[in-house]
XYZ file of C-alpha atoms in Angstrom:
353
model
C 2.011 -23.284 -130.544
C -1.253 -21.982 -129.103
C -2.256 -25.514 -128.179
C 1.028 -26.102 -126.299
C 0.730 -22.847 -124.391
C -2.871 -23.574 -123.376
C -1.915 -27.089 -122.206
C 0.930 -25.734 -120.097
C -1.350 -23.074 -118.594
C -3.934 -25.691 -117.577
C -1.228 -27.799 -115.907
C 0.121 -24.780 -114.070
C -3.349 -23.778 -112.933
C -3.969 -27.261 -111.587
C -0.679 -27.147 -109.704
C -1.546 -23.773 -108.213
C -4.923 -25.064 -107.075
C -3.295 -28.033 -105.353
C -0.683 -25.768 -103.754
C -3.340 -23.337 -102.591
C -5.368 -26.166 -101.079
C -2.259 -27.481 -99.309
C -1.453 -24.014 -97.928
C -4.990 -23.531 -96.677
C -4.910 -27.008 -95.090
C -1.615 -26.215 -93.314
C -2.941 -22.896 -92.016
C -6.105 -24.660 -90.898
C -4.101 -27.248 -88.948
C -2.045 -24.475 -87.333
C -5.193 -22.576 -86.373
C -6.788 -25.713 -84.942
C -3.629 -26.350 -82.892
C -3.642 -22.749 -81.657
C -7.278 -23.077 -80.608
C -6.524 -26.332 -78.777
C -3.359 -25.094 -76.983
C -4.219 -21.427 -76.641
C -0.682 -20.536 -77.840
C 0.404 -19.056 -81.147
C 1.920 -21.683 -83.436
C 4.957 -19.501 -84.207
C 5.411 -17.229 -81.218
C 8.482 -15.380 -82.385
C 7.088 -14.664 -85.838
C 3.801 -13.532 -84.323
C 5.011 -11.129 -81.623
C 8.271 -9.923 -83.163
C 10.536 -7.892 -80.907
C 8.323 -8.642 -77.886
C 9.677 -12.203 -77.996
C 12.619 -10.973 -75.913
C 10.169 -10.189 -73.113
C 8.720 -13.701 -73.139
C 12.195 -15.220 -73.040
C 13.082 -13.066 -70.047
C 9.816 -13.910 -68.300
C 10.278 -17.631 -68.874
C 13.881 -17.490 -67.588
C 12.803 -15.604 -64.468
C 9.932 -18.006 -63.904
C 12.210 -21.044 -64.245
C 14.743 -19.510 -61.869
C 12.050 -18.812 -59.281
C 10.616 -22.312 -59.674
C 14.037 -23.866 -59.037
C 14.515 -21.627 -55.989
C 11.122 -22.626 -54.595
C 12.074 -26.298 -54.890
C 15.414 -25.652 -53.150
C 13.636 -23.691 -50.426
C 11.204 -26.539 -49.826
C 14.123 -28.936 -49.386
C 15.655 -26.522 -46.888
C 12.308 -26.221 -45.095
C 12.246 -29.999 -44.746
C 15.670 -29.936 -43.097
C 14.675 -27.115 -40.776
C 11.441 -28.899 -39.884
C 13.491 -31.933 -38.847
C 15.761 -29.649 -36.834
C 12.809 -28.002 -35.086
C 11.205 -31.373 -34.298
C 14.479 -32.663 -32.843
C 14.868 -29.594 -30.621
C 11.307 -30.034 -29.370
C 11.953 -33.701 -28.583
C 15.109 -32.741 -26.682
C 13.185 -30.269 -24.517
C 10.535 -32.885 -23.806
C 13.199 -35.368 -22.749
C 14.928 -32.813 -20.522
C 11.646 -31.781 -18.874
C 11.257 -35.308 -17.490
C 14.460 -34.947 -15.476
C 13.612 -31.403 -14.429
C 10.221 -32.472 -13.094
C 11.962 -35.016 -10.890
C 14.998 -32.937 -9.938
C 13.344 -29.630 -9.012
C 11.418 -30.983 -6.003
C 14.673 -32.604 -4.788
C 16.980 -29.651 -5.386
C 17.271 -28.436 -1.783
C 16.928 -31.745 0.053
C 16.447 -35.345 -1.023
C 12.838 -36.495 -1.016
C 11.416 -39.917 -1.667
C 11.943 -39.566 -5.425
C 15.620 -38.561 -5.273
C 16.773 -42.111 -5.959
C 15.273 -41.894 -9.444
C 17.023 -38.669 -10.480
C 20.186 -40.346 -11.779
C 18.277 -42.857 -13.932
C 16.038 -40.104 -15.332
C 19.061 -37.935 -16.127
C 20.773 -40.825 -17.913
C 17.643 -41.459 -20.001
C 17.279 -37.762 -20.861
C 20.969 -37.558 -21.743
C 20.788 -40.533 -24.087
C 17.661 -39.096 -25.747
C 19.317 -35.698 -26.213
C 22.418 -37.306 -27.715
C 20.295 -39.427 -30.070
C 18.342 -36.374 -31.284
C 21.527 -34.326 -31.682
C 22.898 -37.112 -33.894
C 19.841 -37.027 -36.155
C 20.327 -36.309 -39.848
C 18.233 -35.192 -42.788
C 18.959 -36.360 -46.301
C 22.144 -38.021 -45.065
C 23.532 -34.788 -43.556
C 23.734 -34.361 -39.746
C 21.449 -31.646 -38.405
C 23.556 -30.215 -35.600
C 27.207 -30.523 -36.635
C 27.518 -27.253 -38.573
C 29.412 -27.199 -41.844
C 31.290 -30.402 -40.981
C 29.798 -33.806 -41.652
C 31.018 -36.262 -38.991
C 29.584 -39.702 -38.448
C 28.225 -38.709 -35.016
C 27.689 -35.163 -33.807
C 27.724 -36.009 -30.100
C 29.698 -38.841 -28.586
C 27.685 -41.515 -26.806
C 27.834 -41.294 -23.003
C 30.016 -44.376 -22.598
C 31.486 -44.259 -26.116
C 35.222 -43.585 -26.338
C 36.157 -40.720 -28.623
C 39.100 -41.925 -30.747
C 40.600 -38.420 -30.808
C 41.019 -38.273 -27.014
C 40.759 -41.890 -25.904
C 38.047 -40.821 -23.424
C 34.291 -41.111 -23.301
C 32.061 -38.382 -21.808
C 31.527 -40.689 -18.827
C 35.323 -40.977 -18.412
C 35.686 -37.182 -18.375
C 33.019 -36.834 -15.700
C 34.612 -39.612 -13.644
C 37.997 -37.898 -13.747
C 36.556 -34.521 -12.799
C 34.625 -36.072 -9.894
C 37.450 -38.262 -8.716
C 37.895 -36.121 -5.582
C 34.325 -36.774 -4.469
C 31.601 -34.376 -3.338
C 32.035 -34.547 0.394
C 31.563 -30.838 1.126
C 30.846 -27.505 -0.559
C 34.543 -26.926 -1.230
C 34.834 -30.142 -3.235
C 31.559 -29.312 -5.010
C 32.843 -25.854 -5.929
C 36.113 -27.338 -7.190
C 34.250 -29.866 -9.336
C 31.924 -27.162 -10.657
C 34.903 -25.004 -11.625
C 36.415 -27.901 -13.582
C 33.058 -28.605 -15.226
C 32.576 -24.970 -16.227
C 36.031 -24.985 -17.802
C 35.438 -28.310 -19.577
C 32.008 -27.439 -20.971
C 33.241 -23.938 -21.793
C 36.158 -25.391 -23.817
C 38.601 -23.666 -21.477
C 40.063 -26.628 -19.614
C 43.796 -27.122 -19.683
C 43.477 -30.882 -19.087
C 43.798 -32.964 -22.243
C 40.524 -34.504 -23.376
C 38.298 -32.690 -20.899
C 36.988 -29.983 -23.208
C 33.490 -30.369 -24.646
C 34.620 -29.941 -28.256
C 37.343 -32.531 -27.727
C 35.449 -35.505 -26.286
C 31.716 -34.714 -26.195
C 31.247 -32.996 -29.581
C 32.615 -33.835 -33.035
C 31.253 -31.064 -35.267
C 32.338 -27.607 -36.397
C 33.709 -25.029 -33.910
C 31.151 -22.768 -32.282
C 32.858 -19.643 -33.612
C 33.247 -20.968 -37.147
C 31.068 -20.104 -40.155
C 27.501 -21.380 -40.006
C 25.621 -22.989 -42.910
C 23.731 -20.421 -44.968
C 21.448 -20.656 -47.965
C 20.084 -18.216 -50.512
C 16.284 -18.095 -50.491
C 15.757 -15.870 -53.529
C 16.027 -12.221 -54.526
C 19.471 -11.973 -52.939
C 18.221 -12.878 -49.443
C 19.981 -15.516 -47.316
C 19.281 -17.317 -44.042
C 21.709 -18.813 -41.565
C 20.264 -22.103 -40.376
C 23.200 -23.566 -38.503
C 22.197 -24.735 -35.028
C 25.136 -26.693 -33.598
C 25.294 -29.135 -30.719
C 28.065 -27.075 -29.125
C 25.920 -23.945 -28.840
C 25.587 -22.680 -25.283
C 22.126 -24.181 -24.846
C 23.418 -27.665 -25.687
C 26.493 -27.342 -23.494
C 24.507 -26.146 -20.483
C 21.908 -28.885 -20.886
C 24.578 -31.539 -21.364
C 26.507 -30.321 -18.304
C 23.460 -30.358 -16.041
C 22.343 -33.802 -17.202
C 25.894 -35.162 -16.972
C 26.163 -33.900 -13.387
C 23.088 -35.883 -12.392
C 23.874 -38.904 -14.579
C 27.418 -39.257 -13.222
C 26.491 -38.996 -9.527
C 23.592 -40.405 -7.583
C 22.428 -37.343 -5.611
C 21.374 -39.602 -2.751
C 25.008 -40.591 -2.232
C 26.005 -37.017 -1.297
C 25.943 -37.103 2.496
C 26.649 -33.443 3.245
C 23.447 -31.413 3.085
C 25.155 -28.210 1.920
C 27.139 -30.113 -0.704
C 23.947 -31.859 -1.888
C 22.095 -28.564 -2.179
C 24.950 -26.851 -4.014
C 25.337 -29.717 -6.472
C 21.620 -30.141 -7.173
C 20.966 -26.419 -7.491
C 23.844 -26.063 -9.952
C 22.624 -29.029 -12.020
C 18.991 -27.875 -12.059
C 20.086 -24.327 -12.970
C 22.133 -25.608 -15.905
C 19.360 -27.862 -17.166
C 16.721 -25.136 -16.814
C 18.877 -22.554 -18.578
C 19.819 -25.042 -21.278
C 16.185 -26.014 -21.851
C 15.245 -22.356 -22.209
C 18.133 -21.970 -24.657
C 16.878 -24.931 -26.694
C 13.461 -23.271 -26.865
C 15.129 -20.073 -28.075
C 16.979 -22.013 -30.778
C 13.727 -23.696 -31.800
C 12.032 -20.307 -31.998
C 14.865 -18.967 -34.133
C 14.570 -21.905 -36.510
C 10.819 -21.268 -36.701
C 11.415 -17.607 -37.573
C 13.818 -18.653 -40.329
C 11.228 -21.095 -41.655
C 8.689 -18.277 -41.756
C 11.106 -16.156 -43.818
C 11.593 -18.984 -46.298
C 7.873 -19.642 -46.573
C 7.267 -15.931 -47.167
C 9.920 -15.944 -49.900
C 8.284 -18.982 -51.526
C 4.860 -17.351 -51.415
C 6.281 -14.216 -53.025
C 7.954 -16.185 -55.825
C 4.890 -18.362 -56.424
C 2.694 -15.249 -56.659
C 5.209 -13.718 -59.034
C 5.136 -16.874 -61.144
C 1.385 -16.401 -61.573
C 1.976 -12.836 -62.759
C 4.669 -14.016 -65.177
C 2.389 -16.754 -66.493
C -0.395 -14.255 -67.086
C 1.905 -11.909 -68.991
C 3.282 -14.783 -71.086
C -0.259 -15.783 -72.016
C -0.965 -12.182 -72.991
C 2.037 -12.200 -75.318
C 1.922 -15.746 -76.661
C -1.730 -16.588 -76.273
C -4.387 -16.742 -78.946
C -7.812 -15.141 -78.755
C -10.197 -18.090 -78.901
C -12.911 -16.163 -80.729
C -10.453 -14.885 -83.338
C -8.967 -18.381 -83.793
C -12.395 -19.978 -84.191
C -13.389 -17.339 -86.762
C -10.174 -17.917 -88.680
C -10.771 -21.674 -88.677
C -14.277 -21.183 -90.049
C -12.979 -18.936 -92.827
C -10.183 -21.363 -93.747
C -12.636 -24.271 -93.812
C -14.853 -22.283 -96.196
C -11.880 -21.462 -98.449
C -10.735 -25.090 -98.440
C -14.198 -26.337 -99.294
C -14.409 -23.803 -102.164
C -10.994 -24.908 -103.460
C -12.021 -28.560 -103.379
C -15.309 -27.713 -105.122
C -13.538 -25.852 -107.937
C -11.045 -28.674 -108.353
C -13.836 -31.252 -108.477
C -15.838 -29.212 -110.994
C -12.815 -28.785 -113.278
C -12.046 -32.472 -113.074
C -15.487 -33.224 -114.523
C -14.922 -31.109 -117.694
C -14.712 -33.072 -120.960
C -12.458 -32.502 -123.960
C -15.353 -30.663 -125.609
C -15.463 -28.215 -122.675
C -11.758 -27.696 -123.115
C -12.176 -26.959 -126.841
């Protein structure tokens, strides 16, 4: 009976030694992993109730990171918008430089005004039809195929092209100041969307996007803040610029024989183009200010992410010195366990007796 009990005790002791060695080895591996990663192997068991704080910090950090990515996409769109507005102003300035010296009387360069205006008009229309990520830049919340109708392109909704509208309005000619004033009144009504003639209004034939008074695209930029980034090609700056360029593109100023009529027509066109160009600059400045707000929001969230990361490390991180000390201790214990096991394995039956 004594012999059986002693045999069972030796077997149990051997099992305990193996189990102890396995436990020490597991703890050693965990400590080595902690030292390598700098993070506790079992965060929730290690920090207890403070684990809720790390979960909240990680959720906030992930939310901010997603918002920063969305903001950068929006910044890309607004950058494209700003570049397009700058290109439009550059194109318009070419016509202005030629038209201003000829505004009161035709000079030697007046015969090139119409061609320059047509080129500027086509460039403005092309830039207004630009898109970013497949979405038009200047059509508002609507997504048409083309924001502005091409100069000689028939709008299927009205059966007229912008050139057709101008031709109809100028059908009476510009023989004197009275006819010029009549044409200007019709143009003001058409480009102000107040014309009673079917197809003449700007939003009917020239422009295909969202109404000027409708809701503008907005986006959240984080922390409850939003920006409205909707510049539309039917904003006043666009309409004024388009009207002035269309006036010069539809009529060769040199063909106006009456001096007073010439001066009235050219001054009105130059005034519209100048005012429209200034309006485009104002829109570009507004877009730039919105970009600055978004960049500031991104900087704030990125700085906050660094603070969150530091706090998470404080909660979940491992002290390298403490981890290295623990590894050294566990290695010593494991070596001692192996040494005892090896020494016992060398005992003979006589030692056992």
